[in-house]
Amino acid sequence: MTAAVDHKPTVGQTDATPVLDVDGMSVEIRTISGTVRAVNDVSFTARRGETLALLGESGCGKSMTATALVGLLEPVADVVEGSATLGGVDLFQVGPAKRREMAGTELAIVFQDALTALNPLYTVGTQLAEPFRIHHNLSAKEAKRKAVDLMTRVGIPQPESRLNSYPHQFSGGMRQRLLIAMAVALNPSVLIADEPTTALDVTVQAQIMALLRDLRTEFDMAVVLITHDLALVAEEADRVAVMYAGNIVETGPVAEVFANPKHPYTKGLLNSVPVNARRGDDLKSIGGTPPDLQAIPEGCVYQARCPLAREICADKRPTLDTVTANRKAACHFPEEVSNV
């Protein structure tokens, strides 16, 4: 696993412009058996020209964070605390009309299942042209020309002849390109990519990530990459925020976090990657299971699986504090993590 590659900026770069500032965001879900806090006190900053990865296992709250930011939470879920400031506007304090105005122009999202995200009843040309007609009030002919330009930009072959095709007539990789084209149509400040390559093979995955990287540079966007793939984070992201049980437990430049993790969960994830495994070797894993979100312990959320757990971990929840320059961790014993 390589934590730094040529296309990435200097590790630890801090002069990029902050564009999205999420501060203390919490999301609760109402269920039959009670209220569940799926996202708890999450804070991070996305910067122009950089990729921030939200990393963690399934169910840790990554996608819930994304849907809260873009205003697509299910009716049973609510943002109950915190703020998300984008362009001087708190996304959680504006009404539906302002949300629609900012959709695509300031904040956009790419989902992992393009076939579900695209409307099967409309041609791709109609769907690609729609943002221009709604936000820029372009004529049908002008919007169609913009749609062709977008398809060309994201690598769709013969765009003029494919404008009248439907989503199911494209391959998985081509559908994902179409979804990315719709997301960047209006040059948003922030692009959230929620597991954008999960259903794609390795070759197509590399092509999609290269496309996102090029678009990020071209439009000077901030990209928030949501994934559970450590190799993808090492290859594509500049900074990482590691999530566990709805909480961010570690943040920092990718190369530094992966080389010297300061939280036991991050160390466990890295140890579970079979980098030098040989046939017959036992594969390492993190023992136990994540806590039930309806019964989160009083202290550290990771205490039941942590090899460093002590009495203080059961009594006091650690806060996400600075451990080194540009690095934060929510652990009572960050300097001992290297020993586990």
CSV table of C-alpha atoms in Angstrom, one decimal:
chain,number,residue,atom,x,y,z
A,1,MET,CA,0.0,0.0,0.0
A,2,THR,CA,1.4,3.3,-1.1
A,3,ALA,CA,0.4,6.3,1.0
A,4,ALA,CA,1.8,9.0,-1.3
A,5,VAL,CA,1.8,9.2,-5.1
A,6,ASP,CA,3.0,11.7,-7.7
A,7,HIS,CA,-0.4,13.3,-8.4
A,8,LYS,CA,-1.0,14.3,-4.8
A,9,PRO,CA,0.0,17.7,-3.3
A,10,THR,CA,2.6,18.0,-0.6
A,11,VAL,CA,1.7,16.0,2.5
A,12,GLY,CA,0.4,18.2,5.2
A,13,GLN,CA,-0.5,21.0,2.9
A,14,THR,CA,-2.7,23.5,4.8
A,15,ASP,CA,-2.9,26.5,2.5
A,16,ALA,CA,-5.8,25.2,0.4
A,17,THR,CA,-8.9,27.2,0.8
A,18,PRO,CA,-11.5,25.7,3.3
A,19,VAL,CA,-14.8,25.5,1.5
A,20,LEU,CA,-17.0,23.2,3.6
A,21,ASP,CA,-16.8,23.4,7.4
A,22,VAL,CA,-18.8,20.7,9.3
A,23,ASP,CA,-18.9,21.4,13.1
A,24,GLY,CA,-20.4,19.1,15.7
A,25,MET,CA,-23.0,17.5,13.4
A,26,SER,CA,-25.2,14.8,15.0
A,27,VAL,CA,-27.9,12.8,13.3
A,28,GLU,CA,-30.6,10.8,15.0
A,29,ILE,CA,-32.9,8.2,13.6
A,30,ARG,CA,-36.3,7.4,15.1
A,31,THR,CA,-37.0,3.7,15.2
A,32,ILE,CA,-39.8,1.5,16.7
A,33,SER,CA,-37.5,0.6,19.6
A,34,GLY,CA,-36.2,4.1,20.3
A,35,THR,CA,-34.0,6.9,19.0
A,36,VAL,CA,-30.6,6.0,17.6
A,37,ARG,CA,-27.7,8.5,17.2
A,38,ALA,CA,-26.2,7.3,13.9
A,39,VAL,CA,-23.8,10.3,13.6
A,40,ASN,CA,-22.3,11.9,16.7
A,41,ASP,CA,-20.5,15.2,17.0
A,42,VAL,CA,-18.8,14.9,13.6
A,43,SER,CA,-16.5,17.8,12.5
A,44,PHE,CA,-14.2,18.1,9.5
A,45,THR,CA,-13.2,20.7,6.8
A,46,ALA,CA,-13.0,20.1,3.1
A,47,ARG,CA,-10.6,22.3,1.1
A,48,ARG,CA,-10.5,23.3,-2.6
A,49,GLY,CA,-8.3,21.1,-4.8
A,50,GLU,CA,-8.1,18.4,-2.1
A,51,THR,CA,-9.7,15.1,-1.5
A,52,LEU,CA,-10.8,14.3,2.1
A,53,ALA,CA,-11.6,10.6,2.7
A,54,LEU,CA,-14.2,9.5,5.2
A,55,LEU,CA,-13.0,6.0,6.0
A,56,GLY,CA,-14.6,3.3,8.1
A,57,GLU,CA,-16.4,-0.1,8.0
A,58,SER,CA,-20.0,-0.4,6.8
A,59,GLY,CA,-22.5,1.1,9.2
A,60,CYS,CA,-20.1,3.6,10.8
A,61,GLY,CA,-22.1,6.6,9.6
A,62,LYS,CA,-20.2,7.7,6.5
A,63,SER,CA,-23.1,7.7,4.1
A,64,MET,CA,-25.4,9.1,6.7
A,65,THR,CA,-23.0,12.0,7.0
A,66,ALA,CA,-23.2,12.5,3.2
A,67,THR,CA,-27.0,12.4,3.0
A,68,ALA,CA,-27.3,14.8,5.8
A,69,LEU,CA,-25.1,17.3,4.1
A,70,VAL,CA,-27.0,17.1,0.8
A,71,GLY,CA,-30.4,17.2,2.5
A,72,LEU,CA,-31.5,13.7,1.5
A,73,LEU,CA,-32.1,12.1,4.9
A,74,GLU,CA,-35.1,9.8,5.2
A,75,PRO,CA,-38.1,11.4,7.0
A,76,VAL,CA,-37.3,9.4,10.2
A,77,ALA,CA,-33.8,11.0,10.5
A,78,ASP,CA,-32.9,14.5,11.5
A,79,VAL,CA,-29.8,16.6,12.1
A,80,VAL,CA,-30.2,17.4,15.8
A,81,GLU,CA,-26.9,19.3,16.4
A,82,GLY,CA,-24.1,21.1,14.7
A,83,SER,CA,-23.6,23.2,11.5
A,84,ALA,CA,-22.3,22.7,8.0
A,85,THR,CA,-21.1,26.0,6.5
A,86,LEU,CA,-20.7,26.3,2.7
A,87,GLY,CA,-20.3,29.6,1.0
A,88,GLY,CA,-21.2,31.4,4.2
A,89,VAL,CA,-24.5,29.5,4.5
A,90,ASP,CA,-25.3,26.9,7.2
A,91,LEU,CA,-26.8,24.1,5.2
A,92,PHE,CA,-28.9,23.0,8.2
A,93,GLN,CA,-30.5,26.4,8.7
A,94,VAL,CA,-31.8,27.1,5.2
A,95,GLY,CA,-35.2,26.1,3.7
A,96,PRO,CA,-36.0,23.7,0.8
A,97,ALA,CA,-35.9,26.5,-1.8
A,98,LYS,CA,-32.4,27.6,-0.8
A,99,ARG,CA,-31.3,23.9,-0.7
A,100,ARG,CA,-32.5,23.4,-4.3
A,101,GLU,CA,-30.7,26.5,-5.4
A,102,MET,CA,-27.4,25.3,-3.9
A,103,ALA,CA,-27.9,21.7,-5.3
A,104,GLY,CA,-25.4,21.3,-8.1
A,105,THR,CA,-24.1,24.8,-7.9
A,106,GLU,CA,-22.4,24.6,-4.5
A,107,LEU,CA,-22.8,21.0,-3.4
A,108,ALA,CA,-23.2,17.8,-5.4
A,109,ILE,CA,-23.1,14.1,-4.8
A,110,VAL,CA,-22.2,10.9,-6.7
A,111,PHE,CA,-23.8,7.8,-5.4
A,112,GLN,CA,-22.4,4.3,-5.7
A,113,ASP,CA,-25.3,2.8,-7.7
A,114,ALA,CA,-25.6,4.9,-10.8
A,115,LEU,CA,-28.5,2.7,-12.2
A,116,THR,CA,-30.6,3.6,-9.2
A,117,ALA,CA,-29.5,7.2,-9.1
A,118,LEU,CA,-30.4,7.8,-12.8
A,119,ASN,CA,-34.0,8.0,-13.7
A,120,PRO,CA,-34.8,5.0,-16.0
A,121,LEU,CA,-37.8,6.8,-17.6
A,122,TYR,CA,-35.8,9.7,-19.2
A,123,THR,CA,-33.0,9.7,-21.7
A,124,VAL,CA,-29.5,10.6,-20.4
A,125,GLY,CA,-29.6,13.7,-22.6
A,126,THR,CA,-32.7,15.0,-20.9
A,127,GLN,CA,-31.2,14.3,-17.4
A,128,LEU,CA,-27.9,15.9,-18.2
A,129,ALA,CA,-29.6,19.0,-19.7
A,130,GLU,CA,-32.0,19.5,-16.8
A,131,PRO,CA,-29.5,21.3,-14.5
A,132,PHE,CA,-28.8,23.9,-17.2
A,133,ARG,CA,-32.5,24.5,-17.9
A,134,ILE,CA,-33.3,24.8,-14.2
A,135,HIS,CA,-30.4,26.9,-12.9
A,136,HIS,CA,-29.2,28.7,-16.0
A,137,ASN,CA,-32.6,29.0,-17.8
A,138,LEU,CA,-31.1,27.8,-21.1
A,139,SER,CA,-33.2,26.8,-24.0
A,140,ALA,CA,-33.7,23.1,-24.9
A,141,LYS,CA,-31.2,23.4,-27.7
A,142,GLU,CA,-28.5,25.2,-25.6
A,143,ALA,CA,-29.0,22.7,-22.8
A,144,LYS,CA,-28.6,19.8,-25.2
A,145,ARG,CA,-25.3,21.3,-26.5
A,146,LYS,CA,-24.1,21.5,-22.9
A,147,ALA,CA,-25.1,17.9,-22.3
A,148,VAL,CA,-23.0,16.8,-25.3
A,149,ASP,CA,-20.1,18.8,-24.0
A,150,LEU,CA,-20.4,17.1,-20.6
A,151,MET,CA,-20.6,13.6,-22.1
A,152,THR,CA,-17.5,14.4,-24.1
A,153,ARG,CA,-15.7,15.7,-21.0
A,154,VAL,CA,-16.3,12.6,-19.0
A,155,GLY,CA,-15.3,10.2,-21.8
A,156,ILE,CA,-18.6,9.0,-23.2
A,157,PRO,CA,-18.0,8.0,-26.8
A,158,GLN,CA,-20.2,9.3,-29.6
A,159,PRO,CA,-22.1,11.6,-27.3
A,160,GLU,CA,-24.4,13.1,-30.0
A,161,SER,CA,-25.8,9.7,-31.0
A,162,ARG,CA,-26.1,8.6,-27.3
A,163,LEU,CA,-28.1,11.5,-26.0
A,164,ASN,CA,-31.4,9.7,-26.7
A,165,SER,CA,-30.2,6.5,-25.0
A,166,TYR,CA,-31.6,5.4,-21.6
A,167,PRO,CA,-29.5,4.6,-18.5
A,168,HIS,CA,-29.9,0.8,-18.9
A,169,GLN,CA,-28.3,1.0,-22.3
A,170,PHE,CA,-24.9,2.0,-20.8
A,171,SER,CA,-22.4,-0.2,-19.0
A,172,GLY,CA,-21.8,0.3,-15.3
A,173,GLY,CA,-18.6,2.4,-15.9
A,174,MET,CA,-20.4,4.6,-18.4
A,175,ARG,CA,-23.4,5.1,-16.1
A,176,GLN,CA,-21.0,6.2,-13.4
A,177,ARG,CA,-19.4,8.7,-15.8
A,178,LEU,CA,-22.9,10.0,-16.6
A,179,LEU,CA,-23.6,10.4,-12.9
A,180,ILE,CA,-20.3,12.3,-12.4
A,181,ALA,CA,-21.1,14.5,-15.4
A,182,MET,CA,-24.5,15.5,-13.8
A,183,ALA,CA,-22.8,16.2,-10.5
A,184,VAL,CA,-20.1,18.5,-11.9
A,185,ALA,CA,-22.4,20.1,-14.6
A,186,LEU,CA,-22.8,23.4,-12.6
A,187,ASN,CA,-19.2,23.5,-11.2
A,188,PRO,CA,-20.0,22.8,-7.5
A,189,SER,CA,-17.6,23.9,-4.8
A,190,VAL,CA,-17.9,20.5,-3.1
A,191,LEU,CA,-18.4,17.1,-4.6
A,192,ILE,CA,-19.3,14.2,-2.3
A,193,ALA,CA,-18.4,10.8,-3.9
A,194,ASP,CA,-20.2,8.1,-1.9
A,195,GLU,CA,-18.5,4.8,-2.7
A,196,PRO,CA,-18.3,5.8,-6.4
A,197,THR,CA,-16.5,2.7,-7.6
A,198,THR,CA,-17.8,-0.1,-5.3
A,199,ALA,CA,-19.7,-2.0,-8.1
A,200,LEU,CA,-17.0,-1.6,-10.7
A,201,ASP,CA,-14.1,-3.8,-11.7
A,202,VAL,CA,-10.5,-2.7,-10.9
A,203,THR,CA,-9.7,-1.3,-14.4
A,204,VAL,CA,-12.9,0.8,-14.6
A,205,GLN,CA,-12.4,1.9,-10.9
A,206,ALA,CA,-9.1,3.3,-11.8
A,207,GLN,CA,-10.6,5.2,-14.8
A,208,ILE,CA,-13.4,6.7,-12.7
A,209,MET,CA,-11.0,7.8,-10.0
A,210,ALA,CA,-8.7,9.3,-12.6
A,211,LEU,CA,-11.7,11.2,-14.0
A,212,LEU,CA,-12.6,12.5,-10.6
A,213,ARG,CA,-9.1,13.6,-10.0
A,214,ASP,CA,-8.9,15.5,-13.3
A,215,LEU,CA,-12.3,17.2,-12.6
A,216,ARG,CA,-11.2,18.1,-9.1
A,217,THR,CA,-8.1,19.9,-10.5
A,218,GLU,CA,-10.0,21.5,-13.4
A,219,PHE,CA,-12.8,22.9,-11.3
A,220,ASP,CA,-10.8,23.4,-8.2
A,221,MET,CA,-13.4,21.5,-6.2
A,222,ALA,CA,-13.2,20.0,-2.7
A,223,VAL,CA,-13.9,16.3,-3.0
A,224,VAL,CA,-15.2,14.3,0.0
A,225,LEU,CA,-14.6,10.6,-0.8
A,226,ILE,CA,-16.6,8.1,1.2
A,227,THR,CA,-15.1,4.6,1.2
A,228,HIS,CA,-14.1,1.6,3.2
A,229,ASP,CA,-11.2,0.8,0.8
A,230,LEU,CA,-7.9,1.7,2.5
A,231,ALA,CA,-5.9,1.2,-0.8
A,232,LEU,CA,-8.2,3.7,-2.5
A,233,VAL,CA,-7.7,6.2,0.3
A,234,ALA,CA,-3.9,5.8,0.1
A,235,GLU,CA,-3.9,6.3,-3.6
A,236,GLU,CA,-6.4,9.2,-4.0
A,237,ALA,CA,-6.9,11.1,-0.8
A,238,ASP,CA,-4.9,14.0,0.7
A,239,ARG,CA,-6.4,13.8,4.2
A,240,VAL,CA,-8.5,11.2,6.0
A,241,ALA,CA,-11.1,11.2,8.7
A,242,VAL,CA,-11.6,7.7,10.2
A,243,MET,CA,-15.1,7.0,11.5
A,244,TYR,CA,-16.3,4.4,14.0
A,245,ALA,CA,-19.8,3.9,15.4
A,246,GLY,CA,-20.9,7.4,14.2
A,247,ASN,CA,-17.8,9.2,15.6
A,248,ILE,CA,-14.7,10.5,13.9
A,249,VAL,CA,-11.8,8.9,15.8
A,250,GLU,CA,-8.8,10.1,13.9
A,251,THR,CA,-7.9,12.7,11.3
A,252,GLY,CA,-4.8,13.9,9.4
A,253,PRO,CA,-2.8,13.7,6.2
A,254,VAL,CA,-3.2,10.2,4.7
A,255,ALA,CA,0.5,9.4,4.5
A,256,GLU,CA,1.1,10.3,8.2
A,257,VAL,CA,-2.0,8.6,9.5
A,258,PHE,CA,-1.3,5.4,7.6
A,259,ALA,CA,2.4,5.4,8.5
A,260,ASN,CA,1.8,6.1,12.2
A,261,PRO,CA,-1.8,5.8,13.4
A,262,LYS,CA,-2.8,7.4,16.7
A,263,HIS,CA,-6.0,5.5,17.3
A,264,PRO,CA,-6.2,1.7,17.8
A,265,TYR,CA,-9.1,1.3,15.4
A,266,THR,CA,-7.0,2.9,12.6
A,267,LYS,CA,-4.2,0.6,13.5
A,268,GLY,CA,-6.5,-2.4,13.4
A,269,LEU,CA,-7.8,-1.5,10.0
A,270,LEU,CA,-4.3,-1.2,8.6
A,271,ASN,CA,-3.2,-4.4,10.2
A,272,SER,CA,-6.1,-6.3,8.6
A,273,VAL,CA,-4.7,-5.5,5.1
A,274,PRO,CA,-2.8,-8.6,3.9
A,275,VAL,CA,0.1,-6.7,2.4
A,276,ASN,CA,2.7,-9.4,2.8
A,277,ALA,CA,0.5,-12.4,3.5
A,278,ARG,CA,1.6,-15.8,2.2
A,279,ARG,CA,-0.5,-18.9,1.5
A,280,GLY,CA,-1.4,-20.6,4.8
A,281,ASP,CA,-0.9,-17.5,7.0
A,282,ASP,CA,-3.6,-16.4,9.4
A,283,LEU,CA,-5.3,-13.2,8.3
A,284,LYS,CA,-5.4,-10.5,11.0
A,285,SER,CA,-8.7,-8.9,11.9
A,286,ILE,CA,-10.3,-6.7,14.5
A,287,GLY,CA,-11.9,-8.9,17.2
A,288,GLY,CA,-15.5,-8.4,18.3
A,289,THR,CA,-18.2,-6.3,16.6
A,290,PRO,CA,-19.1,-2.6,16.6
A,291,PRO,CA,-21.4,-1.5,19.4
A,292,ASP,CA,-25.2,-1.5,19.1
A,293,LEU,CA,-26.1,2.2,18.3
A,294,GLN,CA,-28.9,1.9,20.8
A,295,ALA,CA,-26.5,0.9,23.6
A,296,ILE,CA,-23.3,3.0,23.0
A,297,PRO,CA,-21.1,2.7,26.1
A,298,GLU,CA,-20.5,5.8,28.3
A,299,GLY,CA,-16.8,5.9,27.7
A,300,CYS,CA,-14.9,5.3,24.5
A,301,VAL,CA,-17.0,3.8,21.7
A,302,TYR,CA,-14.1,1.5,20.8
A,303,GLN,CA,-13.4,0.1,24.3
A,304,ALA,CA,-14.9,-3.4,23.8
A,305,ARG,CA,-12.5,-4.1,20.9
A,306,CYS,CA,-9.5,-2.1,22.0
A,307,PRO,CA,-6.2,-3.8,23.2
A,308,LEU,CA,-5.3,-0.6,25.1
A,309,ALA,CA,-8.6,-0.3,27.0
A,310,ARG,CA,-8.4,0.6,30.7
A,311,GLU,CA,-10.6,1.9,33.4
A,312,ILE,CA,-10.6,5.5,32.1
A,313,CYS,CA,-11.8,4.3,28.7
A,314,ALA,CA,-15.0,2.9,30.3
A,315,ASP,CA,-15.6,6.1,32.4
A,316,LYS,CA,-14.6,8.9,30.1
A,317,ARG,CA,-15.2,9.3,26.3
A,318,PRO,CA,-12.0,10.8,24.7
A,319,THR,CA,-12.4,13.9,22.6
A,320,LEU,CA,-10.9,14.4,19.2
A,321,ASP,CA,-7.8,16.4,20.3
A,322,THR,CA,-4.6,17.4,18.5
A,323,VAL,CA,-1.8,14.9,18.9
A,324,THR,CA,0.7,16.3,16.5
A,325,ALA,CA,0.7,19.0,13.9
A,326,ASN,CA,-2.3,18.5,11.5
A,327,ARG,CA,-3.2,15.3,13.4
A,328,LYS,CA,-6.1,14.6,15.8
A,329,ALA,CA,-7.2,11.4,17.6
A,330,ALA,CA,-9.9,10.5,20.0
A,331,CYS,CA,-7.9,8.2,22.3
A,332,HIS,CA,-6.6,8.4,25.9
A,333,PHE,CA,-3.3,6.8,24.9
A,334,PRO,CA,-2.4,7.9,21.4
A,335,GLU,CA,1.3,7.4,21.9
A,336,GLU,CA,0.9,3.8,22.9
A,337,VAL,CA,-1.0,2.8,19.7
A,338,SER,CA,2.3,2.0,17.8
A,339,ASN,CA,2.8,-0.8,20.3
A,340,VAL,CA,-0.4,-2.8,19.6
